[in-house]
Amino acid sequence: MRVAKDSVVSLEYKLHLGDGQVIDQSAPDQPLSYLHGHRQIVPGLEGALEGMGLGDSKQVVVAPGQGYGEHDPAGVRTVPRNMLPPGFSPQAGQTLMAQTDQGDIPLRIQEVRDDAVVVDLNHPLAGKTLHFDVTVKGVRAATQEELTHGHVHGPGGHDHG
Ligand code: ZN
């Protein structure tokens, strides 16, 4: 069968940002399993996988708008040093978890100044063009239970224990 809405797809993938340097990939012999058509992966990749069959490989280039979104300048904030925990020495490139009403959100430290740090609340891949190398390692119809739960069961998927 071919990848379509409500397929369970097992995907071997590699992600780079155009320079060939892999920044993310599926674990060896353990493809990523997801429910197709349910926005579980970025829209640009999901669209490109539509209609692929078992064993098919493809290179997919995804623009930021179809990936993790454009970089939002409003997400870049300056935080005074005296608002940081005492004894904490921030480093550029470091990611902190900030506790908010909406749950934990990652803060990336972009720049460290004498009196403040500049943090970026955007997704680390916001504004990036994503280059995926993908191979379809499995495709099957989702079970009714998987559709009700909205996720994949079994190997590579959700384990209800
Ligand atoms: Zn479930």
Short mmCIF file of N, CA and C and ligand atoms in Angstrom, two decimals:
data_model
loop_
_atom_site.label_atom_id
_atom_site.label_comp_id
_atom_site.label_asym_id
_atom_site.label_seq_id
_atom_site.Cartn_x
_atom_site.Cartn_y
_atom_site.Cartn_z
N MET A 1 0.82 -1.20 0.00
CA MET A 1 0.00 0.00 0.00
C MET A 1 0.86 1.26 0.00
N ARG A 2 0.23 2.36 -0.24
CA ARG A 2 0.94 3.63 -0.31
C ARG A 2 0.57 4.50 0.88
N VAL A 3 1.48 5.43 1.19
CA VAL A 3 1.25 6.33 2.32
C VAL A 3 0.06 7.25 2.02
N ALA A 4 -0.93 7.25 2.91
CA ALA A 4 -2.13 8.07 2.77
C ALA A 4 -2.65 8.40 4.17
N LYS A 5 -3.68 9.20 4.22
CA LYS A 5 -4.24 9.55 5.53
C LYS A 5 -4.60 8.29 6.30
N ASP A 6 -4.27 8.27 7.58
CA ASP A 6 -4.54 7.15 8.49
C ASP A 6 -3.66 5.93 8.23
N SER A 7 -2.56 6.12 7.47
CA SER A 7 -1.54 5.07 7.41
C SER A 7 -0.65 5.19 8.64
N VAL A 8 -0.14 4.04 9.08
CA VAL A 8 0.96 4.05 10.03
C VAL A 8 2.24 3.87 9.22
N VAL A 9 3.12 4.85 9.30
CA VAL A 9 4.33 4.85 8.49
C VAL A 9 5.54 4.66 9.40
N SER A 10 6.44 3.76 9.01
CA SER A 10 7.73 3.64 9.70
C SER A 10 8.77 4.24 8.79
N LEU A 11 9.49 5.19 9.32
CA LEU A 11 10.34 6.04 8.52
C LEU A 11 11.77 6.06 9.04
N GLU A 12 12.70 5.79 8.11
CA GLU A 12 14.10 6.01 8.44
C GLU A 12 14.42 7.40 7.92
N TYR A 13 15.00 8.25 8.74
CA TYR A 13 15.25 9.62 8.27
C TYR A 13 16.56 10.16 8.80
N LYS A 14 17.07 11.11 8.03
CA LYS A 14 18.21 11.92 8.45
C LYS A 14 17.84 13.36 8.17
N LEU A 15 18.23 14.25 9.04
CA LEU A 15 17.94 15.68 8.86
C LEU A 15 19.23 16.48 8.86
N HIS A 16 19.41 17.32 7.83
CA HIS A 16 20.48 18.30 7.88
C HIS A 16 19.94 19.64 7.38
N LEU A 17 20.76 20.68 7.53
CA LEU A 17 20.28 22.03 7.23
C LEU A 17 20.88 22.56 5.94
N GLY A 18 21.31 21.67 5.06
CA GLY A 18 21.80 22.10 3.75
C GLY A 18 23.30 21.90 3.59
N ASP A 19 23.99 21.68 4.70
CA ASP A 19 25.45 21.50 4.62
C ASP A 19 25.84 20.03 4.73
N GLY A 20 24.84 19.14 4.79
CA GLY A 20 25.12 17.71 4.86
C GLY A 20 25.44 17.20 6.26
N GLN A 21 25.59 18.14 7.22
CA GLN A 21 25.92 17.72 8.58
C GLN A 21 24.64 17.29 9.30
N VAL A 22 24.56 16.00 9.61
CA VAL A 22 23.32 15.43 10.17
C VAL A 22 23.10 15.95 11.59
N ILE A 23 21.94 16.55 11.84
CA ILE A 23 21.64 17.06 13.18
C ILE A 23 20.59 16.20 13.90
N ASP A 24 19.91 15.34 13.15
CA ASP A 24 18.92 14.45 13.77
C ASP A 24 18.72 13.27 12.85
N GLN A 25 18.45 12.10 13.41
CA GLN A 25 18.17 10.93 12.58
C GLN A 25 17.47 9.88 13.41
N SER A 26 16.78 8.95 12.72
CA SER A 26 16.14 7.85 13.41
C SER A 26 17.23 6.94 13.97
N ALA A 27 16.91 6.26 15.07
CA ALA A 27 17.87 5.36 15.69
C ALA A 27 18.13 4.18 14.75
N PRO A 28 19.36 3.60 14.80
CA PRO A 28 19.67 2.47 13.93
C PRO A 28 18.66 1.33 14.12
N ASP A 29 18.17 0.77 13.04
CA ASP A 29 17.20 -0.34 13.07
C ASP A 29 15.93 -0.01 13.84
N GLN A 30 15.68 1.26 14.09
CA GLN A 30 14.46 1.63 14.82
C GLN A 30 13.82 2.85 14.17
N PRO A 31 13.10 2.60 13.05
CA PRO A 31 12.52 3.74 12.35
C PRO A 31 11.48 4.45 13.22
N LEU A 32 11.26 5.70 12.89
CA LEU A 32 10.21 6.48 13.54
C LEU A 32 8.85 6.02 13.01
N SER A 33 7.91 5.73 13.90
CA SER A 33 6.56 5.38 13.46
C SER A 33 5.61 6.51 13.80
N TYR A 34 4.80 6.88 12.84
CA TYR A 34 3.83 7.95 13.10
C TYR A 34 2.55 7.69 12.31
N LEU A 35 1.52 8.41 12.71
CA LEU A 35 0.21 8.29 12.08
C LEU A 35 0.10 9.38 11.02
N HIS A 36 0.01 8.96 9.76
CA HIS A 36 0.04 9.94 8.67
C HIS A 36 -1.27 10.73 8.59
N GLY A 37 -1.13 12.02 8.32
CA GLY A 37 -2.32 12.87 8.17
C GLY A 37 -2.82 13.46 9.47
N HIS A 38 -2.02 13.32 10.54
CA HIS A 38 -2.45 13.82 11.84
C HIS A 38 -1.48 14.85 12.42
N ARG A 39 -0.71 15.48 11.54
CA ARG A 39 0.21 16.55 11.95
C ARG A 39 1.21 16.12 13.04
N GLN A 40 1.65 14.87 12.95
CA GLN A 40 2.63 14.42 13.94
C GLN A 40 4.06 14.73 13.50
N ILE A 41 4.24 15.03 12.23
CA ILE A 41 5.54 15.46 11.72
C ILE A 41 5.32 16.79 10.99
N VAL A 42 6.39 17.49 10.64
CA VAL A 42 6.22 18.81 10.03
C VAL A 42 5.45 18.67 8.71
N PRO A 43 4.58 19.65 8.42
CA PRO A 43 3.67 19.54 7.26
C PRO A 43 4.40 19.33 5.92
N GLY A 44 5.53 19.97 5.72
CA GLY A 44 6.25 19.84 4.45
C GLY A 44 6.74 18.43 4.21
N LEU A 45 7.14 17.76 5.28
CA LEU A 45 7.61 16.38 5.15
C LEU A 45 6.42 15.44 4.98
N GLU A 46 5.39 15.69 5.75
CA GLU A 46 4.19 14.85 5.66
C GLU A 46 3.63 14.86 4.23
N GLY A 47 3.54 16.06 3.64
CA GLY A 47 3.03 16.19 2.28
C GLY A 47 3.88 15.44 1.27
N ALA A 48 5.20 15.48 1.44
CA ALA A 48 6.12 14.84 0.50
C ALA A 48 6.05 13.32 0.58
N LEU A 49 5.65 12.81 1.74
CA LEU A 49 5.61 11.35 1.93
C LEU A 49 4.34 10.73 1.34
N GLU A 50 3.33 11.55 1.16
CA GLU A 50 2.05 11.10 0.61
C GLU A 50 2.30 10.31 -0.68
N GLY A 51 1.76 9.10 -0.78
CA GLY A 51 1.86 8.32 -2.01
C GLY A 51 3.12 7.48 -2.14
N MET A 52 4.07 7.62 -1.21
CA MET A 52 5.27 6.79 -1.27
C MET A 52 4.94 5.36 -0.86
N GLY A 53 5.74 4.41 -1.34
CA GLY A 53 5.52 3.00 -1.02
C GLY A 53 6.68 2.42 -0.22
N LEU A 54 6.49 1.19 0.22
CA LEU A 54 7.50 0.48 1.00
C LEU A 54 8.84 0.46 0.24
N GLY A 55 9.91 0.85 0.92
CA GLY A 55 11.24 0.82 0.33
C GLY A 55 11.60 2.05 -0.47
N ASP A 56 10.65 2.93 -0.71
CA ASP A 56 10.94 4.16 -1.45
C ASP A 56 11.80 5.11 -0.62
N SER A 57 12.75 5.76 -1.30
CA SER A 57 13.58 6.78 -0.66
C SER A 57 13.38 8.10 -1.37
N LYS A 58 13.62 9.18 -0.67
CA LYS A 58 13.41 10.50 -1.23
C LYS A 58 14.24 11.52 -0.46
N GLN A 59 14.66 12.56 -1.18
CA GLN A 59 15.23 13.71 -0.50
C GLN A 59 14.18 14.80 -0.52
N VAL A 60 13.91 15.38 0.63
CA VAL A 60 12.83 16.36 0.75
C VAL A 60 13.40 17.64 1.34
N VAL A 61 13.17 18.76 0.65
CA VAL A 61 13.60 20.06 1.17
C VAL A 61 12.35 20.81 1.63
N VAL A 62 12.35 21.20 2.89
CA VAL A 62 11.17 21.82 3.51
C VAL A 62 11.50 23.26 3.91
N ALA A 63 10.75 24.20 3.34
CA ALA A 63 10.93 25.62 3.68
C ALA A 63 10.43 25.87 5.11
N PRO A 64 10.96 26.90 5.78
CA PRO A 64 10.59 27.15 7.18
C PRO A 64 9.08 27.20 7.42
N GLY A 65 8.33 27.80 6.49
CA GLY A 65 6.89 27.93 6.67
C GLY A 65 6.17 26.58 6.71
N GLN A 66 6.80 25.56 6.09
CA GLN A 66 6.24 24.20 6.11
C GLN A 66 6.99 23.30 7.10
N GLY A 67 7.90 23.94 7.85
CA GLY A 67 8.69 23.19 8.83
C GLY A 67 8.33 23.66 10.24
N TYR A 68 9.30 24.27 10.91
CA TYR A 68 9.07 24.71 12.28
C TYR A 68 8.68 26.18 12.36
N GLY A 69 8.30 26.76 11.24
CA GLY A 69 7.82 28.14 11.24
C GLY A 69 8.94 29.14 11.00
N GLU A 70 8.55 30.35 10.67
CA GLU A 70 9.52 31.43 10.50
C GLU A 70 10.05 31.83 11.87
N HIS A 71 11.24 32.39 11.88
CA HIS A 71 11.80 32.89 13.13
C HIS A 71 11.09 34.18 13.51
N ASP A 72 10.52 34.24 14.71
CA ASP A 72 9.76 35.41 15.15
C ASP A 72 10.65 36.32 16.02
N PRO A 73 10.96 37.51 15.51
CA PRO A 73 11.85 38.42 16.27
C PRO A 73 11.29 38.75 17.65
N ALA A 74 9.95 38.70 17.81
CA ALA A 74 9.35 38.99 19.11
C ALA A 74 9.70 37.93 20.15
N GLY A 75 10.19 36.78 19.67
CA GLY A 75 10.59 35.72 20.59
C GLY A 75 11.98 35.91 21.16
N VAL A 76 12.67 36.95 20.70
CA VAL A 76 14.02 37.24 21.21
C VAL A 76 13.89 38.29 22.31
N ARG A 77 14.29 37.94 23.53
CA ARG A 77 14.10 38.81 24.69
C ARG A 77 15.41 39.04 25.41
N THR A 78 15.50 40.21 26.02
CA THR A 78 16.65 40.52 26.85
C THR A 78 16.27 40.38 28.32
N VAL A 79 17.00 39.56 29.03
CA VAL A 79 16.71 39.29 30.44
C VAL A 79 17.85 39.86 31.29
N PRO A 80 17.52 40.77 32.25
CA PRO A 80 18.58 41.32 33.11
C PRO A 80 19.28 40.22 33.90
N ARG A 81 20.58 40.36 34.08
CA ARG A 81 21.37 39.36 34.80
C ARG A 81 20.81 39.08 36.19
N ASN A 82 20.26 40.15 36.85
CA ASN A 82 19.78 39.96 38.22
C ASN A 82 18.49 39.14 38.30
N MET A 83 17.91 38.79 37.14
CA MET A 83 16.74 37.90 37.15
C MET A 83 17.15 36.44 37.02
N LEU A 84 18.43 36.20 36.81
CA LEU A 84 18.91 34.83 36.69
C LEU A 84 19.22 34.29 38.09
N PRO A 85 19.16 32.97 38.25
CA PRO A 85 19.47 32.41 39.57
C PRO A 85 20.89 32.79 39.99
N PRO A 86 21.08 33.09 41.29
CA PRO A 86 22.41 33.45 41.77
C PRO A 86 23.40 32.32 41.52
N GLY A 87 24.60 32.68 41.14
CA GLY A 87 25.63 31.66 40.94
C GLY A 87 25.57 31.00 39.58
N PHE A 88 24.57 31.32 38.81
CA PHE A 88 24.42 30.71 37.47
C PHE A 88 25.28 31.49 36.47
N SER A 89 26.12 30.79 35.73
CA SER A 89 26.92 31.49 34.73
C SER A 89 26.49 31.08 33.33
N PRO A 90 25.69 31.94 32.70
CA PRO A 90 25.13 31.60 31.39
C PRO A 90 26.19 31.55 30.29
N GLN A 91 25.96 30.64 29.36
CA GLN A 91 26.86 30.49 28.21
C GLN A 91 26.03 30.63 26.93
N ALA A 92 26.57 31.32 25.96
CA ALA A 92 25.87 31.41 24.67
C ALA A 92 25.71 30.01 24.09
N GLY A 93 24.53 29.73 23.56
CA GLY A 93 24.27 28.42 22.96
C GLY A 93 23.61 27.44 23.89
N GLN A 94 23.63 27.78 25.18
CA GLN A 94 23.03 26.92 26.20
C GLN A 94 21.50 26.99 26.13
N THR A 95 20.83 25.90 26.48
CA THR A 95 19.36 25.92 26.53
C THR A 95 18.90 25.69 27.97
N LEU A 96 18.01 26.55 28.43
CA LEU A 96 17.45 26.43 29.77
C LEU A 96 15.99 26.08 29.66
N MET A 97 15.42 25.44 30.67
CA MET A 97 13.99 25.24 30.71
C MET A 97 13.40 26.28 31.66
N ALA A 98 12.45 27.05 31.15
CA ALA A 98 11.78 28.04 32.00
C ALA A 98 10.40 27.50 32.36
N GLN A 99 10.05 27.59 33.62
CA GLN A 99 8.74 27.12 34.06
C GLN A 99 7.71 28.24 33.90
N THR A 100 6.65 27.96 33.15
CA THR A 100 5.61 28.97 32.92
C THR A 100 4.25 28.32 33.13
N ASP A 101 3.21 29.12 33.07
CA ASP A 101 1.84 28.60 33.18
C ASP A 101 1.53 27.60 32.08
N GLN A 102 2.19 27.76 30.94
CA GLN A 102 1.95 26.88 29.79
C GLN A 102 2.88 25.65 29.81
N GLY A 103 3.50 25.40 30.95
CA GLY A 103 4.43 24.28 31.02
C GLY A 103 5.85 24.76 30.80
N ASP A 104 6.78 23.82 30.72
CA ASP A 104 8.18 24.19 30.53
C ASP A 104 8.44 24.60 29.10
N ILE A 105 9.10 25.72 28.92
CA ILE A 105 9.49 26.09 27.57
C ILE A 105 11.01 26.28 27.50
N PRO A 106 11.60 25.80 26.39
CA PRO A 106 13.05 25.94 26.27
C PRO A 106 13.44 27.36 25.89
N LEU A 107 14.46 27.87 26.56
CA LEU A 107 15.02 29.20 26.28
C LEU A 107 16.44 28.99 25.80
N ARG A 108 16.74 29.45 24.64
CA ARG A 108 18.11 29.33 24.13
C ARG A 108 18.85 30.63 24.40
N ILE A 109 19.99 30.56 25.03
CA ILE A 109 20.77 31.76 25.27
C ILE A 109 21.55 32.10 24.01
N GLN A 110 21.24 33.28 23.47
CA GLN A 110 21.83 33.67 22.20
C GLN A 110 23.11 34.47 22.42
N GLU A 111 23.06 35.31 23.45
CA GLU A 111 24.18 36.21 23.67
C GLU A 111 24.27 36.52 25.16
N VAL A 112 25.48 36.59 25.68
CA VAL A 112 25.69 36.95 27.08
C VAL A 112 26.35 38.31 27.13
N ARG A 113 25.70 39.26 27.80
CA ARG A 113 26.26 40.61 27.97
C ARG A 113 26.62 40.80 29.44
N ASP A 114 27.28 41.93 29.74
CA ASP A 114 27.69 42.17 31.13
C ASP A 114 26.50 42.22 32.07
N ASP A 115 25.43 42.87 31.63
CA ASP A 115 24.30 43.12 32.54
C ASP A 115 23.05 42.33 32.18
N ALA A 116 23.10 41.57 31.09
CA ALA A 116 21.89 40.88 30.63
C ALA A 116 22.26 39.70 29.75
N VAL A 117 21.29 38.81 29.55
CA VAL A 117 21.44 37.78 28.53
C VAL A 117 20.31 37.94 27.51
N VAL A 118 20.62 37.61 26.26
CA VAL A 118 19.60 37.63 25.22
C VAL A 118 19.17 36.19 24.99
N VAL A 119 17.86 35.95 25.16
CA VAL A 119 17.35 34.59 24.98
C VAL A 119 16.40 34.54 23.79
N ASP A 120 16.29 33.35 23.21
CA ASP A 120 15.43 33.16 22.04
C ASP A 120 14.42 32.07 22.37
N LEU A 121 13.13 32.43 22.31
CA LEU A 121 12.06 31.50 22.63
C LEU A 121 11.61 30.69 21.41
N ASN A 122 12.11 31.03 20.24
CA ASN A 122 11.70 30.31 19.03
C ASN A 122 12.20 28.86 19.09
N HIS A 123 11.49 27.98 18.37
CA HIS A 123 12.00 26.62 18.20
C HIS A 123 13.40 26.71 17.57
N PRO A 124 14.33 25.88 18.04
CA PRO A 124 15.70 25.95 17.49
C PRO A 124 15.75 25.82 15.97
N LEU A 125 14.76 25.18 15.36
CA LEU A 125 14.76 25.00 13.91
C LEU A 125 13.85 26.01 13.20
N ALA A 126 13.30 26.97 13.94
CA ALA A 126 12.49 28.02 13.31
C ALA A 126 13.37 28.80 12.33
N GLY A 127 12.82 29.13 11.18
CA GLY A 127 13.55 29.91 10.19
C GLY A 127 14.54 29.09 9.37
N LYS A 128 14.64 27.80 9.64
CA LYS A 128 15.60 26.95 8.92
C LYS A 128 14.91 26.18 7.79
N THR A 129 15.64 26.01 6.71
CA THR A 129 15.21 25.11 5.65
C THR A 129 15.72 23.72 6.00
N LEU A 130 14.80 22.77 6.03
CA LEU A 130 15.12 21.42 6.49
C LEU A 130 15.36 20.50 5.30
N HIS A 131 16.43 19.73 5.37
CA HIS A 131 16.74 18.76 4.31
C HIS A 131 16.64 17.36 4.91
N PHE A 132 15.65 16.62 4.46
CA PHE A 132 15.45 15.26 4.96
C PHE A 132 15.86 14.24 3.90
N ASP A 133 16.52 13.18 4.33
CA ASP A 133 16.69 11.97 3.53
C ASP A 133 15.81 10.93 4.19
N VAL A 134 14.81 10.45 3.47
CA VAL A 134 13.87 9.51 4.09
C VAL A 134 13.75 8.22 3.29
N THR A 135 13.51 7.13 4.01
CA THR A 135 13.18 5.84 3.40
C THR A 135 11.99 5.26 4.15
N VAL A 136 10.99 4.83 3.39
CA VAL A 136 9.81 4.21 4.01
C VAL A 136 10.14 2.76 4.32
N LYS A 137 10.15 2.41 5.60
CA LYS A 137 10.50 1.05 6.04
C LYS A 137 9.26 0.23 6.34
N GLY A 138 8.12 0.89 6.39
CA GLY A 138 6.89 0.16 6.65
C GLY A 138 5.71 1.08 6.41
N VAL A 139 4.63 0.50 5.92
CA VAL A 139 3.38 1.26 5.79
C VAL A 139 2.22 0.29 5.91
N ARG A 140 1.28 0.63 6.79
CA ARG A 140 0.11 -0.22 7.00
C ARG A 140 -1.05 0.69 7.40
N ALA A 141 -2.25 0.15 7.33
CA ALA A 141 -3.42 0.91 7.79
C ALA A 141 -3.42 0.96 9.31
N ALA A 142 -3.80 2.09 9.88
CA ALA A 142 -3.93 2.19 11.33
C ALA A 142 -5.11 1.35 11.80
N THR A 143 -5.01 0.82 13.02
CA THR A 143 -6.16 0.12 13.60
C THR A 143 -7.16 1.16 14.10
N GLN A 144 -8.40 0.71 14.34
CA GLN A 144 -9.42 1.62 14.86
C GLN A 144 -8.98 2.20 16.20
N GLU A 145 -8.34 1.37 17.00
CA GLU A 145 -7.89 1.82 18.32
C GLU A 145 -6.83 2.92 18.19
N GLU A 146 -5.91 2.73 17.24
CA GLU A 146 -4.88 3.75 17.04
C GLU A 146 -5.50 5.08 16.59
N LEU A 147 -6.51 4.98 15.73
CA LEU A 147 -7.17 6.20 15.26
C LEU A 147 -7.90 6.89 16.41
N THR A 148 -8.52 6.11 17.27
CA THR A 148 -9.22 6.68 18.42
C THR A 148 -8.23 7.36 19.36
N HIS A 149 -7.10 6.71 19.58
CA HIS A 149 -6.09 7.27 20.48
C HIS A 149 -5.31 8.41 19.82
N GLY A 150 -5.25 8.40 18.49
CA GLY A 150 -4.48 9.42 17.79
C GLY A 150 -2.98 9.19 17.81
N HIS A 151 -2.56 7.94 18.05
CA HIS A 151 -1.13 7.62 17.98
C HIS A 151 -0.92 6.15 17.64
N VAL A 152 0.32 5.82 17.30
CA VAL A 152 0.68 4.48 16.86
C VAL A 152 0.96 3.59 18.07
N HIS A 153 0.53 2.36 18.00
CA HIS A 153 0.88 1.36 19.02
C HIS A 153 1.95 0.41 18.47
N GLY A 154 2.59 -0.32 19.38
CA GLY A 154 3.56 -1.33 18.97
C GLY A 154 4.95 -0.75 18.80
N PRO A 155 5.85 -1.49 18.11
CA PRO A 155 7.25 -1.08 17.99
C PRO A 155 7.38 0.34 17.43
N GLY A 156 8.15 1.18 18.12
CA GLY A 156 8.37 2.54 17.67
C GLY A 156 7.21 3.46 18.01
N GLY A 157 6.15 2.92 18.60
CA GLY A 157 4.99 3.74 18.91
C GLY A 157 4.71 3.79 20.40
N HIS A 158 3.47 4.08 20.73
CA HIS A 158 3.07 4.28 22.11
C HIS A 158 2.93 2.93 22.81
N ASP A 159 3.47 2.82 24.00
CA ASP A 159 3.35 1.58 24.77
C ASP A 159 2.53 1.88 26.01
N HIS A 160 1.34 1.30 26.07
CA HIS A 160 0.47 1.56 27.21
C HIS A 160 0.84 0.70 28.41
N GLY A 161 1.86 -0.17 28.24
CA GLY A 161 2.37 -1.00 29.33
C GLY A 161 1.28 -1.90 29.87
ZN ZN B 1 -2.96 4.36 22.58
#
